[in-house]
mmCIF file with all atom_site columns, C-alpha atoms in Angstrom:
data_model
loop_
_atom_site.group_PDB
_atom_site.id
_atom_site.type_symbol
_atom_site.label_atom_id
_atom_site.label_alt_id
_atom_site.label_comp_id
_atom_site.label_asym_id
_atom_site.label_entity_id
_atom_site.label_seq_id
_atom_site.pdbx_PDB_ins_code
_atom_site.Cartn_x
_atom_site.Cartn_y
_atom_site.Cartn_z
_atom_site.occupancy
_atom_site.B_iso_or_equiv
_atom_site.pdbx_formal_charge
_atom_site.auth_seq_id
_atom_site.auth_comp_id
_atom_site.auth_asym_id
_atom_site.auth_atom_id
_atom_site.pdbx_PDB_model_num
ATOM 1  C CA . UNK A 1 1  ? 122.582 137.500 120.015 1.00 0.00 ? 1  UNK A CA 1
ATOM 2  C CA . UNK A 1 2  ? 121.344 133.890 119.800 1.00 0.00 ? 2  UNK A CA 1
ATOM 3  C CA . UNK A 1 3  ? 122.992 133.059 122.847 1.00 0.00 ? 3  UNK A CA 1
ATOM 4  C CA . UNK A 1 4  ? 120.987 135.598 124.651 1.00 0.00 ? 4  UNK A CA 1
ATOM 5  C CA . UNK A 1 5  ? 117.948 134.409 122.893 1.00 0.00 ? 5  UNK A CA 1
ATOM 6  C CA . UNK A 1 6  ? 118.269 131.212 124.201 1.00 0.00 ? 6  UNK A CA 1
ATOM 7  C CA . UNK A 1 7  ? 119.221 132.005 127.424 1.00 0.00 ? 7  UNK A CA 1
ATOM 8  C CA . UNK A 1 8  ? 116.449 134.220 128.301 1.00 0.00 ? 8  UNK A CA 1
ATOM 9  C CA . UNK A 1 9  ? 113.743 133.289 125.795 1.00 0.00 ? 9  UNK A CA 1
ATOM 10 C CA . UNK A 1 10 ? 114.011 129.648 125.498 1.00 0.00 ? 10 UNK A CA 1
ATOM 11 C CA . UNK A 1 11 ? 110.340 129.189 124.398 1.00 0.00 ? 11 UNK A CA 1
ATOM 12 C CA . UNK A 1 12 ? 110.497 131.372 120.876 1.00 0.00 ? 12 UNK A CA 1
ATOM 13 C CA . UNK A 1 13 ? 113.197 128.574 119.577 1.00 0.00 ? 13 UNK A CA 1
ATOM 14 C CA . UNK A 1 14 ? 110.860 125.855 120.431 1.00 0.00 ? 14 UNK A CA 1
ATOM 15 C CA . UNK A 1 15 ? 108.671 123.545 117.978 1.00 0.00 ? 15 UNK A CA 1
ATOM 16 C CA . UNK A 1 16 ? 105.160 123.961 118.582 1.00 0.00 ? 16 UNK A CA 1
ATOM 17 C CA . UNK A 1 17 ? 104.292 120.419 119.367 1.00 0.00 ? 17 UNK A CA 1
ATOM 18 C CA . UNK A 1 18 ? 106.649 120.780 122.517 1.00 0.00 ? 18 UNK A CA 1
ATOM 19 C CA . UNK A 1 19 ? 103.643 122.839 123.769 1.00 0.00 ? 19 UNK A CA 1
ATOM 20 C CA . UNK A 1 20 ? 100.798 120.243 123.486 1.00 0.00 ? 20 UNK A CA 1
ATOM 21 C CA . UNK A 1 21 ? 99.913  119.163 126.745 1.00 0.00 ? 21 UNK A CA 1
ATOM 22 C CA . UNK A 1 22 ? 100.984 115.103 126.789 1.00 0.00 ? 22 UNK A CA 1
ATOM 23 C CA . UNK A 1 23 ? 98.023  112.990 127.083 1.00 0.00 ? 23 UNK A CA 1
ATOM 24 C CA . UNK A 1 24 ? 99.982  109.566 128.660 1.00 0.00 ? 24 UNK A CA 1
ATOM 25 C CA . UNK A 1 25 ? 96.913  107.316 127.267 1.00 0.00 ? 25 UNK A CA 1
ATOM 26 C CA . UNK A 1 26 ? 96.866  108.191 123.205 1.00 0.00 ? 26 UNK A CA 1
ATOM 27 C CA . UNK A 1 27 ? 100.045 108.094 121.272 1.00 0.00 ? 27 UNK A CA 1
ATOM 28 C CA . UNK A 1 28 ? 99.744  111.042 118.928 1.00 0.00 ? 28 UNK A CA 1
ATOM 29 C CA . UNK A 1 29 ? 99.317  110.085 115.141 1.00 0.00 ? 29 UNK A CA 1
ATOM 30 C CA . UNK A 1 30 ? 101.918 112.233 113.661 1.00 0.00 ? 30 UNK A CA 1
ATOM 31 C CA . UNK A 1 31 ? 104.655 109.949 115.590 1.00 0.00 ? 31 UNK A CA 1
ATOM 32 C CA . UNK A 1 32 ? 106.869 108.156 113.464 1.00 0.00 ? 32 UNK A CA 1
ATOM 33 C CA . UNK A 1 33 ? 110.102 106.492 114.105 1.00 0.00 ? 33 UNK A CA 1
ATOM 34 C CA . UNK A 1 34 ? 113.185 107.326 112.660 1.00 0.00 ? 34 UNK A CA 1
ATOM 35 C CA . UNK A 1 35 ? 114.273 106.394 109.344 1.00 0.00 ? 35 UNK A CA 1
ATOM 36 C CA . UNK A 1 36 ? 116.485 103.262 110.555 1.00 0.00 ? 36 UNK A CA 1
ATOM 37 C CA . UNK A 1 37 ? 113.506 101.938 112.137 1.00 0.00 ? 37 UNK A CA 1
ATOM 38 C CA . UNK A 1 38 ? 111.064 102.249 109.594 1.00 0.00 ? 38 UNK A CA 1
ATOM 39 C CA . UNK A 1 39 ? 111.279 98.782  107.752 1.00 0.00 ? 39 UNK A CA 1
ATOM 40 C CA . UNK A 1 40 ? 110.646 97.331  111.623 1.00 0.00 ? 40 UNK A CA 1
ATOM 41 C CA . UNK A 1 41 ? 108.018 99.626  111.778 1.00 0.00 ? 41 UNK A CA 1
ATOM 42 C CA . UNK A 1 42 ? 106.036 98.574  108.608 1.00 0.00 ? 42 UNK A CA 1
ATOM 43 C CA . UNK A 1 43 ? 106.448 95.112  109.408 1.00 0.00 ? 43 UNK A CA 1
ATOM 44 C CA . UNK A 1 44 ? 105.065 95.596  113.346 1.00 0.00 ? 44 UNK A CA 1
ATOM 45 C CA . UNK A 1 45 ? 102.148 97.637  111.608 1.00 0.00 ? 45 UNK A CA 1
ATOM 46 C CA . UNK A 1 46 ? 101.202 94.986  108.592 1.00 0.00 ? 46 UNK A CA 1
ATOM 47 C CA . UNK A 1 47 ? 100.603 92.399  110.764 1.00 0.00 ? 47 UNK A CA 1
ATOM 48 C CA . UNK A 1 48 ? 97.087  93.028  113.185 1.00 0.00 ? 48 UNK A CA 1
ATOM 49 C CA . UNK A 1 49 ? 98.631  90.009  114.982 1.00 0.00 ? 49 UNK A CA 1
ATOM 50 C CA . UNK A 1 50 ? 101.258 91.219  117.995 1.00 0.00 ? 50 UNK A CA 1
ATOM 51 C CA . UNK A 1 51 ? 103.242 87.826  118.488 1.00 0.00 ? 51 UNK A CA 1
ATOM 52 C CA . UNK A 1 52 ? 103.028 87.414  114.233 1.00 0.00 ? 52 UNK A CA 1
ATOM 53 C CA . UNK A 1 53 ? 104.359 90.881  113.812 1.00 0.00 ? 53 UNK A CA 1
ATOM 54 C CA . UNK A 1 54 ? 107.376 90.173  116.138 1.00 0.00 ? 54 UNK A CA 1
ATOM 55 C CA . UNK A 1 55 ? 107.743 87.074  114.367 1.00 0.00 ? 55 UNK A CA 1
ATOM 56 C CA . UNK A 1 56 ? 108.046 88.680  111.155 1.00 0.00 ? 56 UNK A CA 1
ATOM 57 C CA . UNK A 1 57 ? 110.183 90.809  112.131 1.00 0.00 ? 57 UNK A CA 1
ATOM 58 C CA . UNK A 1 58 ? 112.865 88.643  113.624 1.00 0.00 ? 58 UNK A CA 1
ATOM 59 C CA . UNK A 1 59 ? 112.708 86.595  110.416 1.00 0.00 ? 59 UNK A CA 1
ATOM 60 C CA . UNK A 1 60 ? 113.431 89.392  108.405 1.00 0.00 ? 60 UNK A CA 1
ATOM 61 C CA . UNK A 1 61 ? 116.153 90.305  110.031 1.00 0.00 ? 61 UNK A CA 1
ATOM 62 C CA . UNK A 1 62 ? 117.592 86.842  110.180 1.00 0.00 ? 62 UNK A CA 1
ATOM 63 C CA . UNK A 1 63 ? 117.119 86.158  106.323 1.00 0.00 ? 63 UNK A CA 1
ATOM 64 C CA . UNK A 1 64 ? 119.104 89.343  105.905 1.00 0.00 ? 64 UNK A CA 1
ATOM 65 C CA . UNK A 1 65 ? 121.846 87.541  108.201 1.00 0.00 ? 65 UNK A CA 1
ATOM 66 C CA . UNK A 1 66 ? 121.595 84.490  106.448 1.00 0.00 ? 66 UNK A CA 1
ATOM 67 C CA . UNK A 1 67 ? 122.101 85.817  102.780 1.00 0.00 ? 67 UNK A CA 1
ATOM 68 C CA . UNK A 1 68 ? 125.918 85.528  102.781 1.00 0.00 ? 68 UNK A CA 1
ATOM 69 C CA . UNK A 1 69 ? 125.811 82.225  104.195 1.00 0.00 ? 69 UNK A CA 1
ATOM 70 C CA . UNK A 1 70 ? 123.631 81.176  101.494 1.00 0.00 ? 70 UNK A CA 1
ATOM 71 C CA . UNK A 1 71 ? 124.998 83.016  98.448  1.00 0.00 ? 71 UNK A CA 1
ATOM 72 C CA . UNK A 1 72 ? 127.015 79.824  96.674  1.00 0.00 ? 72 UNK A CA 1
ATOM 73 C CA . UNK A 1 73 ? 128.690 81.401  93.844  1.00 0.00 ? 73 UNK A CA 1
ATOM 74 C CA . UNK A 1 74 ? 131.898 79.762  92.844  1.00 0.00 ? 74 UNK A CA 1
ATOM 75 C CA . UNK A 1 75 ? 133.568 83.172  92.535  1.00 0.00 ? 75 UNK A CA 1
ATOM 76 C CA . UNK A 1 76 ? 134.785 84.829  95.754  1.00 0.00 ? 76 UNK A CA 1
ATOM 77 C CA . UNK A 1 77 ? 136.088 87.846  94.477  1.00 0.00 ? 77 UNK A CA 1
ATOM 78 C CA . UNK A 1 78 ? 133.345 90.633  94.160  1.00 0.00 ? 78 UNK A CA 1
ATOM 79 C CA . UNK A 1 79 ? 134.732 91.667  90.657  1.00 0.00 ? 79 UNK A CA 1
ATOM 80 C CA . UNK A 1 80 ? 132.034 89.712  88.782  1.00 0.00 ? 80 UNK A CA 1
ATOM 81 C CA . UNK A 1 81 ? 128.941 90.515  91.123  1.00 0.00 ? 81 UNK A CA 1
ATOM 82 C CA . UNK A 1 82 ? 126.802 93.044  89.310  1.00 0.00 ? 82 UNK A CA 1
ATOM 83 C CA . UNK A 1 83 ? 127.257 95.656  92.053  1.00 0.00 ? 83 UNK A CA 1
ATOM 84 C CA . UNK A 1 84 ? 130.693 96.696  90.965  1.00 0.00 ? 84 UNK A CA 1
ATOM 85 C CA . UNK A 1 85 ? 129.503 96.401  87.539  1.00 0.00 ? 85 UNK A CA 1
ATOM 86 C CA . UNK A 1 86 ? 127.778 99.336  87.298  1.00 0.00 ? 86 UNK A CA 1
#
């Protein structure tokens, strides 16, 4: 039965945006990224300046790359870190 209802009645499975005629000069409001995008998204958004914004982001994401390099706890084991203490 849903087979046939796709087949020959695509347009009742549909979401009702699909049926907005596209507008290629606004972006619609209601357009948000997906989750794993959102941090970059509120850091592009915070920041009025475009080239600022970028570089925000990139040094986000390369304090985030830099944490283990800078963590310099004498213990190497994770045992003591309070993550696994929990």
């Amino acid at each position: 039965l849903l087979l046939l209802l796709a087949l020959f009645s695509p347009n009742l499975l549909g979401d009702p945006d699909n049926f907005i005629p596209a507008n290629p000069l606004i972006t619609p409001p209601h357009i948000k990224p997906e989750w794993y995008f959102l941090f970059a998204y509120a850091i592009l958004r915070s920041i009025p300046n475009k080239l600022g914004g970028v570089l925000a982001l990139l040094f986000s994401i390369l304090i985030l790359f830099m944490l283990p390099i800078l963590h310099t706890s004498k213990q190497r084991t994770a045992m003591f870190r309070p993550f696994t203490q929990t």
